mmCIF file of C-alpha atoms and ligand atoms in Angstrom:
data_model
loop_
_atom_site.group_PDB
_atom_site.id
_atom_site.type_symbol
_atom_site.label_atom_id
_atom_site.label_comp_id
_atom_site.label_asym_id
_atom_site.label_seq_id
_atom_site.Cartn_x
_atom_site.Cartn_y
_atom_site.Cartn_z
ATOM 1 C CA MET A 1 -4.735 10.627 -4.533
ATOM 2 C CA LEU A 2 -2.020 10.126 -1.922
ATOM 3 C CA ALA A 3 1.702 10.556 -2.449
ATOM 4 C CA ASP A 4 3.534 7.641 -3.988
ATOM 5 C CA ARG A 5 5.468 6.896 -0.802
ATOM 6 C CA MET A 6 2.244 5.903 0.922
ATOM 7 C CA LYS A 7 2.230 2.783 -1.256
ATOM 8 C CA ARG A 8 5.429 1.757 0.472
ATOM 9 C CA ILE A 9 4.571 2.224 4.124
ATOM 10 C CA SER A 10 1.810 1.341 6.563
ATOM 11 C CA SER A 11 1.037 2.598 10.046
ATOM 12 C CA SER A 12 2.697 1.091 13.106
ATOM 13 C CA PRO A 13 1.282 -2.413 13.737
ATOM 14 C CA THR A 14 2.461 -2.369 17.355
ATOM 15 C CA LEU A 15 0.268 0.643 18.104
ATOM 16 C CA LYS A 16 -2.756 -1.065 16.515
ATOM 17 C CA VAL A 17 -2.978 -3.743 19.224
ATOM 18 C CA GLY A 18 -3.243 -1.097 21.925
ATOM 19 C CA LEU A 19 -6.005 0.666 20.029
ATOM 20 C CA GLU A 20 -8.019 -2.530 19.659
ATOM 21 C CA ALA A 21 -7.548 -3.375 23.354
ATOM 22 C CA ALA A 22 -8.661 0.161 24.289
ATOM 23 C CA ARG A 23 -11.755 -0.223 22.106
ATOM 24 C CA LEU A 24 -12.700 -3.470 23.855
ATOM 25 C CA ARG A 25 -12.101 -1.882 27.245
ATOM 26 C CA ARG A 26 -14.497 0.922 26.397
ATOM 27 C CA THR A 27 -17.174 -1.744 25.941
ATOM 28 C CA GLY A 28 -16.560 -2.786 29.565
ATOM 29 C CA ALA A 29 -14.279 -5.788 28.918
ATOM 30 C CA ASP A 30 -11.484 -6.557 31.412
ATOM 31 C CA VAL A 31 -8.593 -6.762 28.967
ATOM 32 C CA VAL A 32 -5.168 -7.978 30.102
ATOM 33 C CA ASP A 33 -2.779 -5.975 27.997
ATOM 34 C CA PHE A 34 0.458 -7.733 27.014
ATOM 35 C CA GLY A 35 0.685 -5.582 23.925
ATOM 36 C CA ALA A 36 2.142 -2.517 25.577
ATOM 37 C CA GLY A 37 5.577 -1.430 24.477
ATOM 38 C CA GLU A 38 5.870 0.796 27.493
ATOM 39 C CA PRO A 39 6.712 0.535 31.193
ATOM 40 C CA ASP A 40 3.892 0.297 33.721
ATOM 41 C CA PHE A 41 5.932 2.244 36.313
ATOM 42 C CA SER A 42 5.540 5.915 37.218
ATOM 43 C CA THR A 43 7.848 8.559 35.841
ATOM 44 C CA PRO A 44 10.542 9.244 38.502
ATOM 45 C CA PRO A 45 9.719 11.999 41.047
ATOM 46 C CA SER A 46 12.833 13.956 39.985
ATOM 47 C CA ALA A 47 11.419 14.280 36.459
ATOM 48 C CA LYS A 48 7.960 15.263 37.645
ATOM 49 C CA ALA A 49 9.327 17.881 40.047
ATOM 50 C CA GLU A 50 11.441 19.513 37.322
ATOM 51 C CA ALA A 51 8.479 19.525 34.938
ATOM 52 C CA LYS A 52 6.245 21.198 37.516
ATOM 53 C CA ALA A 53 8.945 23.757 38.278
ATOM 54 C CA ALA A 54 9.312 24.435 34.542
ATOM 55 C CA ILE A 55 5.601 25.155 34.208
ATOM 56 C CA ASP A 56 5.596 27.386 37.291
ATOM 57 C CA ALA A 57 8.617 29.298 35.977
ATOM 58 C CA ASP A 58 6.863 29.765 32.614
ATOM 59 C CA PHE A 59 9.497 27.718 30.871
ATOM 60 C CA THR A 60 6.888 27.162 28.207
ATOM 61 C CA LYS A 61 8.238 28.797 25.062
ATOM 62 C CA TYR A 62 10.271 27.590 22.083
ATOM 63 C CA THR A 63 13.726 26.418 23.008
ATOM 64 C CA ALA A 64 16.751 25.974 20.772
ATOM 65 C CA ASN A 65 15.744 23.574 18.027
ATOM 66 C CA ALA A 66 18.328 20.946 19.037
ATOM 67 C CA GLY A 67 17.386 21.155 22.706
ATOM 68 C CA ILE A 68 18.451 23.131 25.758
ATOM 69 C CA ASP A 69 22.194 23.188 26.446
ATOM 70 C CA GLU A 70 21.858 21.697 29.950
ATOM 71 C CA LEU A 71 20.052 18.633 28.606
ATOM 72 C CA LYS A 72 22.455 18.075 25.729
ATOM 73 C CA GLU A 73 25.278 18.322 28.259
ATOM 74 C CA ALA A 74 23.564 15.893 30.640
ATOM 75 C CA ILE A 75 23.117 13.375 27.808
ATOM 76 C CA ALA A 76 26.756 13.717 26.728
ATOM 77 C CA ASN A 77 27.834 13.368 30.392
ATOM 78 C CA ARG A 78 25.742 10.254 30.839
ATOM 79 C CA TYR A 79 27.338 8.543 27.874
ATOM 80 C CA HIS A 80 30.729 9.597 29.202
ATOM 81 C CA SER A 81 30.133 8.170 32.660
ATOM 82 C CA ALA A 82 28.331 5.022 31.454
ATOM 83 C CA TYR A 83 30.600 4.157 28.530
ATOM 84 C CA GLY A 84 33.710 6.350 28.660
ATOM 85 C CA VAL A 85 32.943 7.954 25.276
ATOM 86 C CA ASP A 86 33.577 11.652 24.717
ATOM 87 C CA TYR A 87 30.889 13.460 22.789
ATOM 88 C CA SER A 88 30.447 17.212 23.118
ATOM 89 C CA PRO A 89 26.970 18.702 23.663
ATOM 90 C CA GLY A 90 27.232 19.957 20.052
ATOM 91 C CA GLN A 91 27.191 16.324 18.966
ATOM 92 C CA VAL A 92 23.794 15.751 20.564
ATOM 93 C CA ILE A 93 20.302 16.660 19.368
ATOM 94 C CA VAL A 94 17.242 16.175 21.585
ATOM 95 C CA THR A 95 14.371 14.562 19.675
ATOM 96 C CA ALA A 96 10.749 13.569 20.300
ATOM 97 C CA GLY A 97 11.704 10.067 21.435
ATOM 98 C CA GLY A 98 14.025 7.484 19.979
ATOM 99 C CA LYS A 99 11.587 7.204 17.101
ATOM 100 C CA GLN A 100 12.243 10.737 15.869
ATOM 101 C CA ALA A 101 15.938 10.210 16.566
ATOM 102 C CA LEU A 102 15.981 7.288 14.124
ATOM 103 C CA TYR A 103 13.712 9.097 11.677
ATOM 104 C CA ASN A 104 15.921 12.199 11.586
ATOM 105 C CA THR A 105 18.952 9.973 11.134
ATOM 106 C CA ALA A 106 17.378 8.057 8.240
ATOM 107 C CA MET A 107 16.323 11.278 6.528
ATOM 108 C CA ALA A 108 19.749 12.823 7.056
ATOM 109 C CA LEU A 109 21.781 9.866 5.792
ATOM 110 C CA PHE A 110 19.789 7.774 3.329
ATOM 111 C CA GLY A 111 18.175 8.451 -0.032
ATOM 112 C CA PRO A 112 17.057 6.965 -3.363
ATOM 113 C CA GLY A 113 19.170 4.052 -4.544
ATOM 114 C CA ASP A 114 20.659 3.416 -1.097
ATOM 115 C CA GLU A 115 20.378 0.111 0.702
ATOM 116 C CA VAL A 116 20.297 -0.023 4.481
ATOM 117 C CA VAL A 117 20.908 -3.329 6.221
ATOM 118 C CA THR A 118 19.037 -4.162 9.399
ATOM 119 C CA HIS A 119 17.822 -7.287 11.177
ATOM 120 C CA SER A 120 14.571 -9.106 11.861
ATOM 121 C CA PRO A 121 12.546 -10.030 13.829
ATOM 122 C CA GLY A 122 12.824 -6.338 14.561
ATOM 123 C CA TRP A 123 11.064 -3.131 15.410
ATOM 124 C CA PRO A 124 8.868 -2.272 12.382
ATOM 125 C CA SER A 125 9.567 1.458 12.342
ATOM 126 C CA ILE A 126 13.186 0.912 11.312
ATOM 127 C CA PRO A 127 12.469 -0.489 7.807
ATOM 128 C CA GLU A 128 9.516 1.876 7.388
ATOM 129 C CA GLN A 129 11.688 4.879 8.159
ATOM 130 C CA ILE A 130 14.273 3.650 5.659
ATOM 131 C CA ARG A 131 11.478 3.514 3.067
ATOM 132 C CA LEU A 132 10.282 6.985 4.051
ATOM 133 C CA ALA A 133 13.797 8.180 3.254
ATOM 134 C CA ASP A 134 13.313 6.595 -0.219
ATOM 135 C CA ALA A 135 16.004 4.007 0.476
ATOM 136 C CA ALA A 136 15.590 0.208 0.505
ATOM 137 C CA PRO A 137 15.770 -1.865 3.677
ATOM 138 C CA VAL A 138 17.753 -5.090 3.382
ATOM 139 C CA ILE A 139 16.667 -7.439 6.125
ATOM 140 C CA VAL A 140 18.954 -10.031 7.673
ATOM 141 C CA ARG A 141 17.089 -12.710 9.603
ATOM 142 C CA THR A 142 18.071 -13.874 13.046
ATOM 143 C CA ASP A 143 16.831 -17.173 14.437
ATOM 144 C CA ALA A 144 15.373 -18.418 17.678
ATOM 145 C CA GLU A 145 17.777 -21.400 17.525
ATOM 146 C CA ASP A 146 20.704 -19.158 18.302
ATOM 147 C CA GLY A 147 18.913 -16.726 20.559
ATOM 148 C CA PHE A 148 18.144 -14.243 17.755
ATOM 149 C CA ARG A 149 21.803 -13.307 17.705
ATOM 150 C CA VAL A 150 22.747 -10.757 15.032
ATOM 151 C CA LYS A 151 25.609 -12.553 13.311
ATOM 152 C CA PRO A 152 28.291 -10.304 11.829
ATOM 153 C CA GLN A 153 28.820 -12.658 8.888
ATOM 154 C CA ALA A 154 25.126 -12.424 7.962
ATOM 155 C CA ILE A 155 25.211 -8.624 8.083
ATOM 156 C CA LEU A 156 28.450 -8.423 6.137
ATOM 157 C CA SER A 157 27.286 -10.768 3.419
ATOM 158 C CA ALA A 158 24.255 -8.505 2.864
ATOM 159 C CA LEU A 159 26.490 -5.536 2.012
ATOM 160 C CA THR A 160 26.620 -4.430 -1.616
ATOM 161 C CA ALA A 161 28.059 -1.485 -3.507
ATOM 162 C CA ARG A 162 24.788 0.329 -2.747
ATOM 163 C CA THR A 163 24.835 -0.187 1.018
ATOM 164 C CA ARG A 164 24.876 3.143 2.771
ATOM 165 C CA GLY A 165 24.079 2.136 6.315
ATOM 166 C CA ILE A 166 23.617 -0.626 8.867
ATOM 167 C CA ILE A 167 21.105 -0.210 11.683
ATOM 168 C CA ILE A 168 21.493 -2.404 14.775
ATOM 169 C CA ASN A 169 19.050 -2.427 17.681
ATOM 170 C CA SER A 170 20.408 -3.856 20.949
ATOM 171 C CA PRO A 171 18.771 -4.940 23.208
ATOM 172 C CA GLY A 172 16.342 -5.735 20.458
ATOM 173 C CA ASN A 173 12.604 -5.315 20.254
ATOM 174 C CA PRO A 174 10.890 -7.837 20.120
ATOM 175 C CA THR A 175 13.540 -10.471 20.869
ATOM 176 C CA GLY A 176 15.449 -8.889 23.766
ATOM 177 C CA ALA A 177 18.651 -10.150 22.126
ATOM 178 C CA VAL A 178 21.852 -8.183 22.621
ATOM 179 C CA ILE A 179 24.750 -7.995 20.202
ATOM 180 C CA SER A 180 28.183 -8.675 21.684
ATOM 181 C CA GLU A 181 30.917 -6.055 21.618
ATOM 182 C CA GLY A 182 33.084 -8.391 19.516
ATOM 183 C CA ASP A 183 30.355 -8.946 16.935
ATOM 184 C CA LEU A 184 29.660 -5.224 16.633
ATOM 185 C CA ALA A 185 33.397 -4.584 16.290
ATOM 186 C CA LEU A 186 33.588 -6.979 13.322
ATOM 187 C CA ILE A 187 30.689 -5.156 11.665
ATOM 188 C CA ALA A 188 32.148 -1.739 12.476
ATOM 189 C CA ASP A 189 35.592 -2.537 11.073
ATOM 190 C CA GLU A 190 34.198 -3.707 7.769
ATOM 191 C CA ALA A 191 31.684 -0.835 7.593
ATOM 192 C CA LYS A 192 34.439 1.669 8.215
ATOM 193 C CA ALA A 193 36.615 0.147 5.500
ATOM 194 C CA ARG A 194 33.733 0.494 3.056
ATOM 195 C CA GLY A 195 32.556 3.953 4.179
ATOM 196 C CA ILE A 196 29.201 2.671 5.488
ATOM 197 C CA TRP A 197 27.283 4.297 8.355
ATOM 198 C CA VAL A 198 26.548 2.267 11.478
ATOM 199 C CA VAL A 199 23.494 3.398 13.441
ATOM 200 C CA LEU A 200 22.948 1.900 16.882
ATOM 201 C CA ASP A 201 19.483 2.035 18.444
ATOM 202 C CA LEU A 202 20.034 1.848 22.192
ATOM 203 C CA CYS A 203 16.463 2.538 23.229
ATOM 204 C CA TYR A 204 16.553 -0.364 25.777
ATOM 205 C CA GLU A 205 20.179 0.136 26.859
ATOM 206 C CA ARG A 206 19.333 0.333 30.590
ATOM 207 C CA LEU A 207 17.236 -2.835 30.510
ATOM 208 C CA ILE A 208 19.772 -5.674 30.352
ATOM 209 C CA TYR A 209 19.360 -8.608 32.753
ATOM 210 C CA GLU A 210 22.417 -10.720 32.066
ATOM 211 C CA SER A 211 25.977 -9.749 32.834
ATOM 212 C CA VAL A 212 26.988 -9.248 29.211
ATOM 213 C CA ALA A 213 29.595 -6.727 28.093
ATOM 214 C CA HIS A 214 27.528 -4.130 26.244
ATOM 215 C CA ASN A 215 29.750 -1.102 25.822
ATOM 216 C CA LEU A 216 28.612 -0.692 22.239
ATOM 217 C CA PRO A 217 29.027 3.110 22.160
ATOM 218 C CA MET A 218 32.736 2.622 22.911
ATOM 219 C CA VAL A 219 33.058 0.022 20.149
ATOM 220 C CA LEU A 220 31.786 2.583 17.634
ATOM 221 C CA TRP A 221 33.360 5.705 19.100
ATOM 222 C CA SER A 222 36.813 4.153 19.312
ATOM 223 C CA ARG A 223 36.662 2.706 15.793
ATOM 224 C CA MET A 224 34.556 4.940 13.597
ATOM 225 C CA PRO A 225 33.376 8.140 15.336
ATOM 226 C CA GLU A 226 33.051 9.881 11.968
ATOM 227 C CA LEU A 227 30.718 7.203 10.574
ATOM 228 C CA SER A 228 28.584 6.127 13.518
ATOM 229 C CA ILE A 229 25.412 7.293 15.200
ATOM 230 C CA VAL A 230 23.915 6.345 18.555
ATOM 231 C CA THR A 231 20.233 6.925 19.290
ATOM 232 C CA GLY A 232 18.672 6.669 22.723
ATOM 233 C CA SER A 233 15.571 7.518 24.682
ATOM 234 C CA MET A 234 14.110 8.433 28.042
ATOM 235 C CA SER A 235 11.046 6.308 27.269
ATOM 236 C CA LYS A 236 11.892 2.852 28.568
ATOM 237 C CA ALA A 237 14.580 3.397 31.217
ATOM 238 C CA TYR A 238 12.692 6.184 32.997
ATOM 239 C CA ALA A 239 9.116 5.175 32.196
ATOM 240 C CA MET A 240 8.648 8.374 30.186
ATOM 241 C CA THR A 241 7.054 7.183 26.950
ATOM 242 C CA GLY A 242 4.416 9.900 26.870
ATOM 243 C CA TRP A 243 6.854 12.750 27.457
ATOM 244 C CA ARG A 244 8.584 12.103 24.105
ATOM 245 C CA CYS A 245 12.270 12.587 24.645
ATOM 246 C CA GLY A 246 15.170 10.888 22.921
ATOM 247 C CA TRP A 247 18.410 11.866 21.220
ATOM 248 C CA VAL A 248 20.837 11.369 18.395
ATOM 249 C CA ILE A 249 24.565 11.432 19.139
ATOM 250 C CA GLY A 250 27.090 11.538 16.320
ATOM 251 C CA PRO A 251 29.293 13.677 14.086
ATOM 252 C CA LYS A 252 28.448 17.409 14.176
ATOM 253 C CA GLN A 253 27.505 17.484 10.488
ATOM 254 C CA VAL A 254 24.890 14.773 10.968
ATOM 255 C CA ILE A 255 23.544 16.436 14.095
ATOM 256 C CA ALA A 256 23.260 19.716 12.162
ATOM 257 C CA ALA A 257 21.399 17.879 9.382
ATOM 258 C CA CYS A 258 19.044 16.301 11.921
ATOM 259 C CA GLY A 259 18.537 19.786 13.361
ATOM 260 C CA ALA A 260 17.656 21.209 9.956
ATOM 261 C CA ILE A 261 15.119 18.426 9.345
ATOM 262 C CA GLN A 262 13.618 18.798 12.805
ATOM 263 C CA SER A 263 13.494 22.593 12.488
ATOM 264 C CA HIS A 264 11.038 22.216 9.621
ATOM 265 C CA ALA A 265 9.123 19.277 11.035
ATOM 266 C CA THR A 266 8.557 19.618 14.771
ATOM 267 C CA SER A 267 11.042 22.253 16.070
ATOM 268 C CA ASN A 268 12.192 21.621 19.610
ATOM 269 C CA VAL A 269 10.988 18.892 21.951
ATOM 270 C CA CYS A 270 8.406 20.258 24.423
ATOM 271 C CA SER A 271 10.227 22.636 26.790
ATOM 272 C CA ILE A 272 8.659 21.030 29.881
ATOM 273 C CA THR A 273 9.662 17.557 28.737
ATOM 274 C CA GLN A 274 13.239 18.699 28.304
ATOM 275 C CA ARG A 275 13.321 19.905 31.904
ATOM 276 C CA ALA A 276 11.756 16.650 33.068
ATOM 277 C CA ALA A 277 14.399 14.652 31.203
ATOM 278 C CA LEU A 278 17.115 16.743 32.810
ATOM 279 C CA GLY A 279 15.567 16.079 36.216
ATOM 280 C CA ALA A 280 15.543 12.329 35.565
ATOM 281 C CA LEU A 281 19.096 12.171 34.207
ATOM 282 C CA GLU A 282 20.528 14.252 37.040
ATOM 283 C CA GLY A 283 18.317 12.857 39.798
ATOM 284 C CA PRO A 284 18.739 9.636 41.812
ATOM 285 C CA GLN A 285 19.211 6.616 39.543
ATOM 286 C CA GLY A 286 17.989 3.998 42.029
ATOM 287 C CA CYS A 287 14.596 3.917 40.314
ATOM 288 C CA VAL A 288 16.165 2.581 37.109
ATOM 289 C CA ASP A 289 17.750 -0.323 39.015
ATOM 290 C CA GLU A 290 14.544 -1.025 40.906
ATOM 291 C CA MET A 291 12.580 -1.255 37.652
ATOM 292 C CA LEU A 292 15.265 -3.490 36.180
ATOM 293 C CA GLU A 293 15.061 -5.917 39.110
ATOM 294 C CA GLU A 294 11.285 -6.023 38.888
ATOM 295 C CA TYR A 295 11.385 -6.701 35.138
ATOM 296 C CA ARG A 296 13.943 -9.453 35.677
ATOM 297 C CA SER A 297 11.768 -11.218 38.223
ATOM 298 C CA ARG A 298 8.707 -10.900 35.959
ATOM 299 C CA ARG A 299 10.633 -12.222 32.970
ATOM 300 C CA ASP A 300 11.703 -15.339 34.845
ATOM 301 C CA ARG A 301 8.325 -16.042 36.368
ATOM 302 C CA VAL A 302 6.309 -15.497 33.217
ATOM 303 C CA MET A 303 8.717 -17.697 31.258
ATOM 304 C CA ASP A 304 8.184 -20.522 33.758
ATOM 305 C CA TRP A 305 4.417 -20.129 33.656
ATOM 306 C CA LEU A 306 4.183 -20.004 29.866
ATOM 307 C CA GLN A 307 6.503 -22.938 29.344
ATOM 308 C CA SER A 308 4.279 -25.244 31.346
ATOM 309 C CA ASP A 309 2.798 -25.889 27.889
ATOM 310 C CA SER A 310 5.723 -27.370 25.973
ATOM 311 C CA ARG A 311 4.348 -26.105 22.666
ATOM 312 C CA ILE A 312 5.229 -22.553 23.710
ATOM 313 C CA GLN A 313 8.921 -22.328 22.930
ATOM 314 C CA LEU A 314 10.910 -19.516 24.422
ATOM 315 C CA VAL A 315 14.396 -18.057 24.290
ATOM 316 C CA ARG A 316 15.370 -16.304 27.543
ATOM 317 C CA PRO A 317 15.743 -12.664 26.445
ATOM 318 C CA ALA A 318 18.796 -10.825 27.760
ATOM 319 C CA GLY A 319 17.161 -7.412 27.675
ATOM 320 C CA ALA A 320 14.116 -5.180 26.967
ATOM 321 C CA PHE A 321 10.773 -6.296 28.443
ATOM 322 C CA TYR A 322 9.308 -8.724 25.950
ATOM 323 C CA LEU A 323 9.018 -12.482 25.584
ATOM 324 C CA PHE A 324 8.911 -13.697 22.008
ATOM 325 C CA PRO A 325 7.599 -17.260 21.974
ATOM 326 C CA ASP A 326 7.491 -19.462 18.912
ATOM 327 C CA ILE A 327 3.909 -20.755 18.768
ATOM 328 C CA SER A 328 4.059 -22.459 15.367
ATOM 329 C CA GLU A 329 3.497 -25.927 16.882
ATOM 330 C CA LEU A 330 0.568 -24.597 18.875
ATOM 331 C CA LEU A 331 -1.001 -23.066 15.754
ATOM 332 C CA LEU A 332 -0.899 -26.458 14.041
ATOM 333 C CA ASP A 333 -2.458 -28.204 17.058
ATOM 334 C CA CYS A 334 -5.177 -25.585 17.445
ATOM 335 C CA LYS A 335 -5.710 -25.423 13.676
ATOM 336 C CA ILE A 336 -5.336 -21.651 13.692
ATOM 337 C CA PRO A 337 -3.729 -20.516 10.421
ATOM 338 C CA THR A 338 -1.544 -17.624 11.582
ATOM 339 C CA SER A 339 -0.306 -15.835 14.676
ATOM 340 C CA VAL A 340 -2.400 -12.819 13.605
ATOM 341 C CA ASP A 341 -5.499 -15.026 13.809
ATOM 342 C CA PHE A 342 -4.309 -16.423 17.135
ATOM 343 C CA ALA A 343 -3.794 -12.939 18.593
ATOM 344 C CA GLN A 344 -7.151 -11.771 17.272
ATOM 345 C CA LYS A 345 -9.012 -14.761 18.757
ATOM 346 C CA LEU A 346 -7.120 -14.460 22.036
ATOM 347 C CA LEU A 347 -8.177 -10.833 22.287
ATOM 348 C CA THR A 348 -11.826 -11.275 21.392
ATOM 349 C CA GLU A 349 -12.384 -14.579 23.239
ATOM 350 C CA ALA A 350 -10.030 -14.383 26.239
ATOM 351 C CA HIS A 351 -9.490 -10.623 26.403
ATOM 352 C CA VAL A 352 -5.696 -10.863 26.366
ATOM 353 C CA ALA A 353 -3.878 -8.468 24.039
ATOM 354 C CA VAL A 354 -0.578 -9.676 22.553
ATOM 355 C CA THR A 355 1.232 -8.531 19.425
ATOM 356 C CA PRO A 356 1.444 -11.101 16.604
ATOM 357 C CA GLY A 357 4.909 -11.870 15.243
ATOM 358 C CA GLU A 358 3.839 -10.618 11.818
ATOM 359 C CA ALA A 359 4.252 -7.069 13.187
ATOM 360 C CA PHE A 360 7.969 -7.833 13.496
ATOM 361 C CA ASP A 361 8.339 -9.802 10.279
ATOM 362 C CA ALA A 362 8.118 -13.081 12.220
ATOM 363 C CA PRO A 363 4.960 -15.099 11.526
ATOM 364 C CA GLY A 364 4.443 -17.936 14.009
ATOM 365 C CA PHE A 365 5.619 -15.877 16.980
ATOM 366 C CA LEU A 366 3.928 -13.679 19.564
ATOM 367 C CA ARG A 367 5.304 -10.722 21.478
ATOM 368 C CA ILE A 368 4.290 -10.668 25.109
ATOM 369 C CA SER A 369 5.205 -7.550 27.004
ATOM 370 C CA TYR A 370 5.874 -8.125 30.704
ATOM 371 C CA ALA A 371 5.721 -4.414 31.441
ATOM 372 C CA THR A 372 2.642 -5.002 33.545
ATOM 373 C CA SER A 373 2.020 -6.042 37.159
ATOM 374 C CA ILE A 374 2.745 -9.593 38.269
ATOM 375 C CA GLU A 375 -0.929 -10.095 39.155
ATOM 376 C CA ARG A 376 -2.033 -9.134 35.657
ATOM 377 C CA LEU A 377 0.731 -11.284 34.192
ATOM 378 C CA ARG A 378 -0.510 -14.296 36.176
ATOM 379 C CA GLU A 379 -4.095 -13.594 35.138
ATOM 380 C CA GLY A 380 -3.123 -13.176 31.474
ATOM 381 C CA VAL A 381 -1.036 -16.358 31.354
ATOM 382 C CA ASP A 382 -3.876 -18.322 33.005
ATOM 383 C CA ARG A 383 -6.248 -17.003 30.351
ATOM 384 C CA ILE A 384 -3.796 -17.929 27.578
ATOM 385 C CA HIS A 385 -3.543 -21.511 28.914
ATOM 386 C CA LYS A 386 -7.311 -21.762 29.243
ATOM 387 C CA PHE A 387 -7.763 -20.394 25.717
ATOM 388 C CA ILE A 388 -5.310 -22.969 24.349
ATOM 389 C CA ARG A 389 -7.004 -25.805 26.280
ATOM 390 C CA SER A 390 -10.326 -24.837 24.684
ATOM 391 C CA PHE A 391 -8.921 -26.369 21.458
ATOM 392 C CA GLY A 392 -8.278 -29.698 23.205
ATOM 393 C CA PRO A 393 -5.565 -31.020 25.518
ATOM 394 C CA ALA A 394 -1.904 -30.787 24.546
ATOM 395 C CA PRO A 395 -0.809 -33.946 22.689
ATOM 396 C CA GLY A 396 0.425 -36.542 25.180
ATOM 397 C CA THR A 397 -1.453 -35.041 28.145
ATOM 398 C CA ALA A 398 -4.959 -36.331 27.439
HETATM 399 C C1 LIG B 1 13.607 -0.752 19.238
HETATM 400 C C2 LIG B 1 12.983 0.559 19.515
HETATM 401 N N1 LIG B 1 13.635 1.679 19.178
HETATM 402 C C3 LIG B 1 13.129 2.889 19.397
HETATM 403 C C4 LIG B 1 11.899 3.034 19.990
HETATM 404 C C5 LIG B 1 11.397 4.422 20.187
HETATM 405 O O1 LIG B 1 10.811 4.696 21.391
HETATM 406 P P1 LIG B 1 10.524 6.197 21.807
HETATM 407 O O2 LIG B 1 10.222 6.956 20.576
HETATM 408 O O3 LIG B 1 9.387 6.131 22.753
HETATM 409 O O4 LIG B 1 11.782 6.679 22.453
HETATM 410 C C6 LIG B 1 11.155 1.907 20.358
HETATM 411 C C7 LIG B 1 9.828 2.016 20.954
HETATM 412 O O5 LIG B 1 9.096 1.087 21.144
HETATM 413 C C8 LIG B 1 11.729 0.644 20.126
HETATM 414 O O6 LIG B 1 11.093 -0.476 20.487
#
């Protein structure tokens, strides 16, 4: 009854957790939500003011399909000032979030018979979008033992004559791992030699807590501007998930192709959103740093709290706003078969929503978002510990 491609994809598992938590909440339950992939902060005043002004000025009609010139210019300027790369506004298309940016890119570049290499544990929409483009994702695993680092050798050994692209997400969801400039350079040099696209998902680019060199746009722009794409988003850095604004930056031909796809799918991003994004990009940036500092402090505190049970094993994430503990030992002790079962029980019995690792191709792990207030984080971690204790004391502590 449905199209054949529907056999290959399923709906976003990360969104499902939120829906289930919302359902429980409607029944009156006090759910602590660690499932959210979105900031708990307010959208910056500069964005809100521009949006209100846009409505009042009746800036409410179709805009150019690829976005208003001022916004494309502001995005190009931001990448110039942050990274020193020179893209013209004609090399930018404004999309409905980083998700549509990656979707347009996949549809523009990949097709039947193509292989696209990416890494896991990773954001599930990337392989699904590759499948939607009728190409095949080739997944390279990263491991907790070395901080979920994307190793160039692992990526390069996955390349075949059919490889058409490599998609790297840094900082990564759900691991928070960042790829080093040197590692990306090794990948880029080989990809360029073989005529393979490199797509860089920088959705969390403003949320990096360690002093790591992360000028990845420059690595690509200086080496392979004709074969590389950068995608980004207003969602996480400016707490603007609901506004739906992101972008693709790359060669003009690819941007034109993304524009053609978008022109038949969704047309332009909401005119008011585009003004809001402009307001945020051109307004005071202190709010981004304030959010970063708050996330950093939450990350460190929640890590300490969680690790008071030694069966919860954690890598300190360098970026994004997730912890990604390995709970495989805990599952064995509690005799719970999978992390999906654990998450389900935790939600129904302790009213704490977390995302099971299975959503990111990583059974035995959990994703805990710390994009929520410190009070709720404390409450949620207490409930998690209590839930775990209900299966008996940790070995060696009885
Ligand atoms: C790794 C990654 N890339 C891209 C996105 C897209 O976000 P948005 O469409 O809100 O910009 C997300 C959202 O969760 C993400 O985690």
